[in-house]
Amino acid sequence: MLPTLQIGPLVIQTPGLLLLLGLWLGLSLAEKHVNKHAIAANHIYSFTFLALLTAVVAGRLLHVIRNWGVFSDSPASILSLNPGMLEPFGAILGFTIMLIVFTKRYRYDPWTLLDALAPILAVLMIAVSLANLASGKGYGYPTDLPWAVPLFGEARHPTQIYEMLAAGIVLVVLWPGRRWVKSRPAGVYALSLIAATASNRLIFEAFRADSALTNDGIRSSQVVAWLVLAVALWLSLKIARKDGQDIHR
Amino acid sequence: MKPFTDILSRYQSWLIALLLSLGLIWIFANRVAEAGNQLAAVSQPYEGFTAPDFDFTDSSGNIVKLSDLRGQPVILNFWASWCPPCRAEMPAIQSVHQVNQAQGLVILGVNATDQDSIEQVQEFSKDLQLTFPILYDSSGVIQSLYNVTALPSTFFIDRSGIIQEVIIGGPIAEALLEINAKQILEEKP
């Protein structure tokens, strides 16, 4: 675990640094393979920047609305740089709004743009596991298995390593340079990556000891991952069937 | 014989239904019987674990243990007077203390006295009119117990003595402090 790097008076949050590194590597990979999709390389960068900005603003806005009682007493906090004050649903909404606006402005097919951006997600998932390893979050249940790691006074499942390896396998299997990426209908590549990532979460969340639970003891992240998996598979099937009908015609 | 991919595409819907059913079985098979109890039994300075115990002297000169405060939510803020983000967030901490003190919230400012001077700490506390207890960690024992690697570091501990949130670095916005304070105040023991 290495949650912070202290260089003189400067404290750097290691997880944040790893996520930034993941984003940069993901963007480089997406740019390298952008010629497979009808998207301009510079639009990968401009969309990512704008989508991140909109996601952060929308995430913060929803957080402020939900906690208006607190923020009305301290309005300066609305502009605070604390990353903890974001609502994930607001961030997803912000991303979706920017996707619609951007694809309308440049006349892109949203699925084609998502396919071009998909490598960023694949690399980011590896970075997220490494960030969890650095911060100590997402630790596993105690176990007697020979590959258990000593953590918090007990031998535990190395869950962050499991997740990193699984994300690495997804990246290798769904490498953006593969020939089939270009031959599949637009959207299938991005949806395959989303489905594979959701499957990883569904499987490996079971080994984590810090899961948020419902009253019945069910892990909330697994339920969300299952829903994401179901939607991604359903949309893939729909796109594939539509494409099959178009070819038949 | 048809290629494997043809068979796969022919039975796509059934395969998806099978996969999702297996997913549901996996979710139910991995339900947690007793939420959080396993972690709470262990004392570690991380979210979900029992906060490590230590002694301190209160304003009346009595020696008090952190565990004596069970039943009251506690915010532990590690700071130093030379640290700019620590200084910047102090007015917000004082404000949260004033607002929530009556509801039973305890704020303990643990000064990293092994890398600070008591005179400067007292002067700073006087200037900002801090009214919550300041603990002098002269030997660094409390920082070591909480694995404090950066200042400020803030731990939000609920009424049962379980760490609910850890924020490393700062300054923490007043709203974030207030939201986290409300969460540990609402948590039932």
Coordinates of C-alpha atoms in Angstrom, one line a residue:
Chain A
M1 CA 0.0 0.0 0.0
L2 CA 1.2 3.5 -0.9
P3 CA -1.7 5.9 -0.6
T4 CA 0.5 9.0 -0.8
L5 CA 3.9 10.1 -2.1
Q6 CA 5.5 12.8 0.0
I7 CA 8.0 14.9 -1.9
G8 CA 9.2 17.5 0.5
P9 CA 6.1 19.5 1.5
L10 CA 4.2 18.2 -1.5
V11 CA 1.8 15.3 -0.9
I12 CA 0.8 13.4 -4.1
Q13 CA -2.2 11.0 -3.9
T14 CA -0.9 7.9 -5.6
P15 CA -4.3 6.5 -6.6
G16 CA -5.0 9.8 -8.5
L17 CA -1.6 9.7 -10.2
L18 CA -2.3 6.1 -11.3
L19 CA -5.7 7.0 -12.7
L20 CA -4.2 9.9 -14.6
L21 CA -1.5 7.6 -16.0
G22 CA -4.2 5.1 -17.0
L23 CA -6.2 7.8 -18.8
W24 CA -3.1 9.0 -20.7
L25 CA -2.2 5.4 -21.8
G26 CA -5.8 4.7 -22.7
L27 CA -6.0 7.8 -24.8
S28 CA -2.7 6.9 -26.6
L29 CA -4.0 3.4 -27.3
A30 CA -7.4 4.8 -28.6
E31 CA -5.5 7.3 -30.8
K32 CA -3.3 4.5 -32.2
H33 CA -6.3 2.5 -33.4
V34 CA -8.7 5.3 -34.2
N35 CA -8.2 4.6 -38.0
K36 CA -10.5 1.5 -37.6
H37 CA -13.4 3.9 -36.9
A38 CA -14.5 6.9 -38.9
I39 CA -13.4 9.4 -36.2
A40 CA -10.7 12.1 -36.3
A41 CA -7.8 11.4 -33.9
N42 CA -7.9 14.9 -32.3
H43 CA -11.6 14.4 -31.6
I44 CA -10.7 11.5 -29.2
Y45 CA -8.8 14.0 -27.1
S46 CA -11.3 16.9 -27.3
F47 CA -14.3 14.6 -26.6
T48 CA -12.5 13.0 -23.6
F49 CA -11.7 16.4 -22.1
L50 CA -15.2 17.8 -22.6
A51 CA -16.9 14.6 -21.4
L52 CA -14.8 14.6 -18.2
L53 CA -15.5 18.2 -17.6
T54 CA -19.3 17.7 -18.1
A55 CA -19.3 14.6 -16.0
V56 CA -17.5 16.4 -13.1
V57 CA -19.8 19.5 -13.3
A58 CA -23.0 17.3 -13.6
G59 CA -21.7 15.0 -10.8
R60 CA -21.1 18.0 -8.5
L61 CA -24.4 19.7 -9.4
L62 CA -26.4 16.7 -8.5
H63 CA -24.4 16.3 -5.2
V64 CA -25.2 20.0 -4.4
I65 CA -28.9 19.5 -5.2
R66 CA -29.1 16.4 -3.0
N67 CA -27.3 18.2 -0.1
W68 CA -28.7 21.7 -0.7
G69 CA -29.3 22.2 3.1
V70 CA -25.6 21.9 3.7
F71 CA -24.3 23.8 0.6
S72 CA -26.7 26.7 1.2
D73 CA -24.9 27.4 4.5
S74 CA -21.5 27.1 2.8
P75 CA -21.8 28.1 -0.9
A76 CA -18.0 28.3 -1.3
S77 CA -17.9 24.5 -1.0
I78 CA -19.7 24.1 -4.3
L79 CA -16.4 25.0 -6.1
S80 CA -14.2 23.0 -3.7
L81 CA -11.6 20.7 -5.4
N82 CA -12.5 17.7 -3.1
P83 CA -13.1 14.8 -5.4
G84 CA -15.4 13.1 -2.9
M85 CA -18.3 15.4 -3.6
L86 CA -19.6 13.8 -6.9
E87 CA -22.7 11.8 -7.6
P88 CA -21.9 8.9 -10.0
F89 CA -25.3 9.1 -11.6
G90 CA -24.8 12.8 -12.3
A91 CA -21.4 12.0 -13.8
I92 CA -22.9 9.4 -16.1
L93 CA -25.7 11.8 -17.1
G94 CA -23.1 14.5 -17.9
F95 CA -21.1 12.1 -20.0
T96 CA -24.2 11.0 -22.0
I97 CA -25.3 14.6 -22.6
M98 CA -21.8 15.4 -24.0
L99 CA -21.9 12.3 -26.1
I100 CA -25.2 13.4 -27.7
V101 CA -24.1 17.1 -28.2
F102 CA -20.6 16.1 -29.6
T103 CA -21.9 13.5 -32.0
K104 CA -24.6 15.9 -33.3
R105 CA -22.1 18.7 -33.7
Y106 CA -19.6 16.6 -35.7
R107 CA -22.2 14.2 -37.3
Y108 CA -20.7 11.1 -35.8
D109 CA -22.6 7.9 -35.0
P110 CA -22.6 7.7 -31.2
W111 CA -21.8 3.9 -31.3
T112 CA -18.8 4.5 -33.6
L113 CA -17.4 7.2 -31.2
L114 CA -17.9 4.8 -28.2
D115 CA -16.0 2.1 -30.1
A116 CA -13.1 4.5 -30.7
L117 CA -13.1 5.4 -27.0
A118 CA -13.5 1.8 -25.7
P119 CA -9.7 1.2 -25.3
I120 CA -9.6 4.0 -22.7
L121 CA -12.1 2.0 -20.5
A122 CA -10.0 -1.2 -20.9
V123 CA -6.8 0.5 -19.7
L124 CA -8.5 2.5 -17.0
M125 CA -9.9 -0.6 -15.4
I126 CA -6.3 -1.9 -14.9
A127 CA -5.4 1.6 -13.5
V128 CA -8.4 1.4 -11.1
S129 CA -7.2 -1.9 -9.7
L130 CA -3.7 -0.5 -9.2
A131 CA -5.1 2.6 -7.6
N132 CA -7.1 0.4 -5.2
L133 CA -3.9 -1.5 -4.4
A134 CA -2.1 1.7 -3.6
S135 CA -5.0 3.1 -1.4
G136 CA -5.8 -0.2 0.3
K137 CA -9.4 0.0 -0.9
G138 CA -11.2 -3.1 -2.2
Y139 CA -9.3 -5.5 0.1
G140 CA -10.3 -9.2 0.2
Y141 CA -11.7 -11.6 2.7
P142 CA -9.4 -13.7 4.9
T143 CA -8.4 -16.9 3.3
D144 CA -6.0 -19.9 3.7
L145 CA -5.1 -20.0 0.0
P146 CA -1.4 -20.2 -0.7
W147 CA -1.4 -16.9 -2.7
A148 CA -3.1 -15.0 0.1
V149 CA -1.4 -11.7 1.1
P150 CA -0.9 -10.5 4.7
L151 CA -3.0 -7.4 5.1
F152 CA -4.6 -5.8 8.2
G153 CA -3.3 -8.5 10.4
E154 CA -4.7 -11.4 8.4
A155 CA -3.9 -13.4 5.2
R156 CA -6.5 -12.1 2.6
H157 CA -7.5 -12.6 -1.0
P158 CA -5.4 -10.3 -3.2
T159 CA -8.6 -8.9 -4.7
Q160 CA -6.9 -5.9 -6.4
I161 CA -4.4 -8.3 -8.1
Y162 CA -7.3 -10.6 -9.3
E163 CA -9.1 -7.5 -10.7
M164 CA -5.9 -6.2 -12.4
L165 CA -5.2 -9.6 -14.0
A166 CA -8.9 -9.9 -15.2
A167 CA -8.8 -6.4 -16.6
G168 CA -5.5 -7.3 -18.3
I169 CA -7.0 -10.4 -19.9
V170 CA -10.0 -8.4 -21.1
L171 CA -7.6 -5.9 -22.7
V172 CA -5.6 -8.7 -24.4
V173 CA -8.7 -10.6 -25.7
L174 CA -10.4 -7.4 -26.8
W175 CA -7.3 -5.7 -28.1
P176 CA -8.3 -2.7 -30.3
G177 CA -5.9 -3.8 -33.1
R178 CA -7.8 -7.1 -33.7
R179 CA -9.2 -7.5 -37.2
W180 CA -12.8 -8.4 -36.0
V181 CA -13.1 -4.9 -34.3
K182 CA -13.5 -3.3 -37.8
S183 CA -15.8 -6.0 -39.2
R184 CA -18.4 -5.9 -36.5
P185 CA -21.3 -3.4 -36.6
A186 CA -20.7 -0.1 -34.7
G187 CA -21.2 -0.4 -31.0
V188 CA -20.5 -4.1 -30.6
Y189 CA -16.8 -3.6 -29.7
A190 CA -17.6 -1.0 -27.0
L191 CA -20.5 -3.1 -25.6
S192 CA -18.3 -6.2 -25.5
L193 CA -15.7 -4.3 -23.4
I194 CA -18.5 -3.0 -21.1
A195 CA -20.0 -6.5 -20.7
A196 CA -16.6 -8.0 -20.0
T197 CA -15.8 -5.3 -17.4
A198 CA -19.2 -5.8 -15.8
S199 CA -18.6 -9.6 -15.6
N200 CA -15.3 -9.0 -13.9
R201 CA -16.9 -6.8 -11.3
L202 CA -19.7 -9.4 -10.8
I203 CA -17.2 -12.3 -10.3
F204 CA -14.5 -10.6 -8.2
E205 CA -16.7 -8.4 -6.0
A206 CA -17.5 -11.7 -4.2
F207 CA -14.0 -11.8 -2.8
R208 CA -14.0 -8.3 -1.4
A209 CA -14.5 -7.6 2.3
D210 CA -15.5 -3.9 1.9
S211 CA -18.5 -4.2 -0.3
A212 CA -21.5 -2.0 0.3
L213 CA -24.4 -4.3 1.2
T214 CA -28.2 -4.2 0.9
N215 CA -30.3 -5.2 3.9
D216 CA -30.3 -8.8 2.6
G217 CA -26.5 -9.0 2.6
I218 CA -26.4 -8.7 -1.2
R219 CA -23.5 -6.7 -2.6
S220 CA -24.8 -3.5 -4.3
S221 CA -21.9 -3.4 -6.8
Q222 CA -22.8 -7.0 -8.0
V223 CA -26.4 -5.9 -8.7
V224 CA -25.2 -2.8 -10.6
A225 CA -22.7 -5.0 -12.6
W226 CA -25.4 -7.6 -13.4
L227 CA -27.7 -4.8 -14.7
V228 CA -24.9 -3.3 -16.8
L229 CA -24.1 -6.7 -18.2
A230 CA -27.7 -7.4 -19.1
V231 CA -28.1 -4.1 -20.8
A232 CA -24.8 -4.4 -22.7
L233 CA -25.7 -7.9 -23.9
W234 CA -29.2 -7.0 -24.9
L235 CA -28.0 -3.9 -26.9
S236 CA -25.3 -6.0 -28.6
L237 CA -27.9 -8.6 -29.6
K238 CA -30.2 -5.8 -30.9
I239 CA -27.4 -4.2 -32.9
A240 CA -26.2 -7.6 -34.3
R241 CA -29.8 -8.5 -35.4
K242 CA -30.4 -5.1 -37.0
D243 CA -27.2 -5.4 -38.9
G244 CA -28.1 -9.0 -40.0
Q245 CA -31.5 -7.7 -41.3
D246 CA -29.7 -4.8 -43.1
I247 CA -27.3 -7.2 -44.9
H248 CA -30.2 -9.5 -45.8
R249 CA -32.0 -6.5 -47.4
Chain B
M1 CA -20.9 -29.9 -39.2
K2 CA -21.6 -26.2 -38.6
P3 CA -18.7 -24.1 -37.2
F4 CA -18.8 -23.3 -33.5
T5 CA -19.4 -19.6 -34.2
D6 CA -22.6 -20.4 -36.2
I7 CA -24.0 -22.5 -33.3
L8 CA -23.1 -19.6 -30.9
S9 CA -24.9 -17.0 -33.0
R10 CA -28.0 -19.3 -33.5
Y11 CA -28.4 -19.7 -29.8
Q12 CA -27.3 -16.2 -28.7
S13 CA -30.5 -15.4 -26.8
W14 CA -30.4 -18.7 -24.8
L15 CA -26.7 -18.2 -24.1
I16 CA -27.3 -14.7 -22.8
A17 CA -30.2 -15.9 -20.6
L18 CA -28.0 -18.7 -19.2
L19 CA -25.1 -16.3 -18.5
L20 CA -27.4 -13.9 -16.7
S21 CA -29.0 -16.7 -14.7
L22 CA -25.6 -17.9 -13.6
G23 CA -24.8 -14.3 -12.6
L24 CA -27.9 -14.1 -10.4
I25 CA -27.0 -17.5 -8.8
W26 CA -23.5 -16.1 -8.1
I27 CA -24.9 -13.0 -6.5
F28 CA -27.2 -14.9 -4.2
A29 CA -24.6 -17.6 -3.4
N30 CA -22.2 -14.9 -2.2
R31 CA -24.5 -13.0 0.1
V32 CA -22.9 -11.8 3.3
A33 CA -24.6 -13.3 6.3
E34 CA -23.6 -10.8 9.0
A35 CA -22.8 -7.5 7.5
G36 CA -19.6 -5.8 8.6
N37 CA -19.1 -7.8 11.9
Q38 CA -15.9 -9.6 10.7
L39 CA -14.2 -6.3 10.0
A40 CA -15.4 -4.5 13.1
A41 CA -13.7 -7.2 15.3
V42 CA -10.3 -6.0 14.0
S43 CA -8.7 -2.7 15.0
Q44 CA -7.1 -1.0 12.0
P45 CA -6.9 2.6 10.8
Y46 CA -9.0 1.9 7.6
E47 CA -12.7 2.2 6.6
G48 CA -14.8 -0.5 8.0
F49 CA -12.5 -1.4 10.9
T50 CA -12.6 -0.4 14.6
A51 CA -10.6 2.8 15.2
P52 CA -7.3 2.0 17.0
D53 CA -7.6 3.0 20.7
F54 CA -5.3 5.6 22.5
D55 CA -5.3 7.7 25.6
F56 CA -5.5 11.5 25.8
T57 CA -5.9 14.2 28.4
D58 CA -9.2 16.1 28.2
S59 CA -9.7 19.8 29.0
S60 CA -10.3 19.0 32.7
G61 CA -7.0 17.1 33.0
N62 CA -8.5 13.6 33.0
I63 CA -7.0 10.8 31.0
V64 CA -9.6 9.6 28.6
K65 CA -9.5 6.6 26.1
L66 CA -10.9 7.0 22.6
S67 CA -13.0 3.9 23.3
D68 CA -14.5 5.7 26.3
L69 CA -16.3 7.9 23.7
R70 CA -18.3 4.9 22.3
G71 CA -21.8 6.0 21.7
Q72 CA -20.6 9.4 20.4
P73 CA -19.4 10.0 16.8
V74 CA -15.8 11.3 16.6
I75 CA -13.9 13.2 14.0
L76 CA -10.1 12.8 14.3
N77 CA -8.1 15.4 12.5
F78 CA -4.3 15.1 12.3
W79 CA -2.7 18.4 11.6
A80 CA 0.3 20.7 12.1
S81 CA 0.5 24.5 12.3
W82 CA 3.1 24.7 9.5
C83 CA 0.9 22.8 7.1
P84 CA -1.0 25.2 4.8
P85 CA -4.0 22.9 4.0
C86 CA -4.3 22.0 7.7
R87 CA -4.5 25.7 8.5
A88 CA -7.0 26.4 5.7
E89 CA -9.5 23.7 6.8
M90 CA -9.4 24.6 10.5
P91 CA -12.2 27.3 10.4
A92 CA -14.5 24.7 8.7
I93 CA -13.7 22.2 11.4
Q94 CA -14.4 24.8 14.1
S95 CA -17.7 25.6 12.4
V96 CA -18.8 22.0 12.2
H97 CA -17.8 21.6 15.9
Q98 CA -20.0 24.5 16.9
V99 CA -23.0 23.3 14.8
N100 CA -22.9 19.6 15.9
Q101 CA -21.4 19.7 19.4
A102 CA -24.9 19.7 21.0
Q103 CA -25.8 16.5 19.0
G104 CA -22.9 14.7 20.6
L105 CA -20.3 15.0 17.9
V106 CA -16.7 15.0 19.3
I107 CA -13.9 16.6 17.3
L108 CA -10.3 15.8 18.3
G109 CA -7.5 17.8 16.6
V110 CA -4.4 15.6 16.9
N111 CA -1.4 17.9 16.5
A112 CA 1.7 16.3 15.0
T113 CA 3.8 17.8 17.8
D114 CA 6.8 15.7 17.0
Q115 CA 7.2 18.0 14.0
D116 CA 5.6 21.2 15.4
S117 CA 6.1 23.5 18.4
I118 CA 3.5 23.7 21.2
E119 CA 3.9 27.6 21.3
Q120 CA 3.0 27.9 17.6
V121 CA 0.0 25.5 18.0
Q122 CA -1.3 27.5 21.0
E123 CA -0.9 30.8 19.2
F124 CA -2.7 29.4 16.1
S125 CA -5.5 27.9 18.2
K126 CA -5.9 31.2 20.0
D127 CA -6.0 33.2 16.7
L128 CA -8.7 31.0 15.2
Q129 CA -10.5 30.6 18.6
L130 CA -10.6 26.9 18.3
T131 CA -12.8 25.4 21.1
F132 CA -12.5 21.7 20.3
P133 CA -9.8 19.7 22.1
I134 CA -6.3 19.7 20.7
L135 CA -4.1 16.6 21.5
Y136 CA -0.4 16.9 21.5
D137 CA 1.1 13.9 19.9
S138 CA 4.7 14.6 20.9
S139 CA 6.1 11.1 20.4
G140 CA 4.1 10.4 17.2
V141 CA 2.4 7.4 18.8
I142 CA -1.1 8.3 17.6
Q143 CA 0.1 9.1 14.1
S144 CA 1.8 5.8 14.0
L145 CA -1.3 4.0 15.2
Y146 CA -3.3 5.6 12.4
N147 CA -0.6 5.2 9.7
V148 CA -0.6 8.9 9.1
T149 CA 1.6 9.5 6.1
A150 CA 0.3 12.9 5.1
L151 CA -1.2 16.0 6.8
P152 CA -4.0 16.7 7.1
S153 CA -5.6 13.3 7.5
T154 CA -9.2 13.1 8.8
F155 CA -11.0 10.0 10.2
F156 CA -14.8 9.9 10.7
I157 CA -15.7 7.4 13.4
D158 CA -19.3 6.4 14.1
R159 CA -21.0 5.8 17.5
S160 CA -19.8 2.1 17.5
G161 CA -16.2 3.1 17.1
I162 CA -16.1 2.0 13.4
I163 CA -14.2 4.2 10.9
Q164 CA -16.7 5.2 8.2
E165 CA -14.5 7.5 6.1
V166 CA -10.9 8.5 5.8
I167 CA -9.8 11.6 3.9
I168 CA -6.1 12.1 3.3
G169 CA -5.1 15.6 2.3
G170 CA -7.0 18.8 2.3
P171 CA -8.3 21.4 2.8
I172 CA -11.6 19.6 3.2
A173 CA -14.6 21.8 2.1
E174 CA -17.0 22.7 5.0
A175 CA -19.9 21.0 3.1
L176 CA -18.0 17.7 2.9
L177 CA -17.1 17.9 6.6
E178 CA -20.8 18.6 7.4
I179 CA -22.1 15.8 5.2
N180 CA -19.7 13.3 6.7
A181 CA -20.5 14.6 10.2
K182 CA -24.2 14.1 9.6
Q183 CA -23.6 10.6 8.3
I184 CA -21.8 9.5 11.5
L185 CA -24.3 11.3 13.7
E186 CA -27.2 9.4 12.0
E187 CA -25.4 6.0 12.2
K188 CA -27.0 4.0 15.0
P189 CA -24.7 2.1 17.4

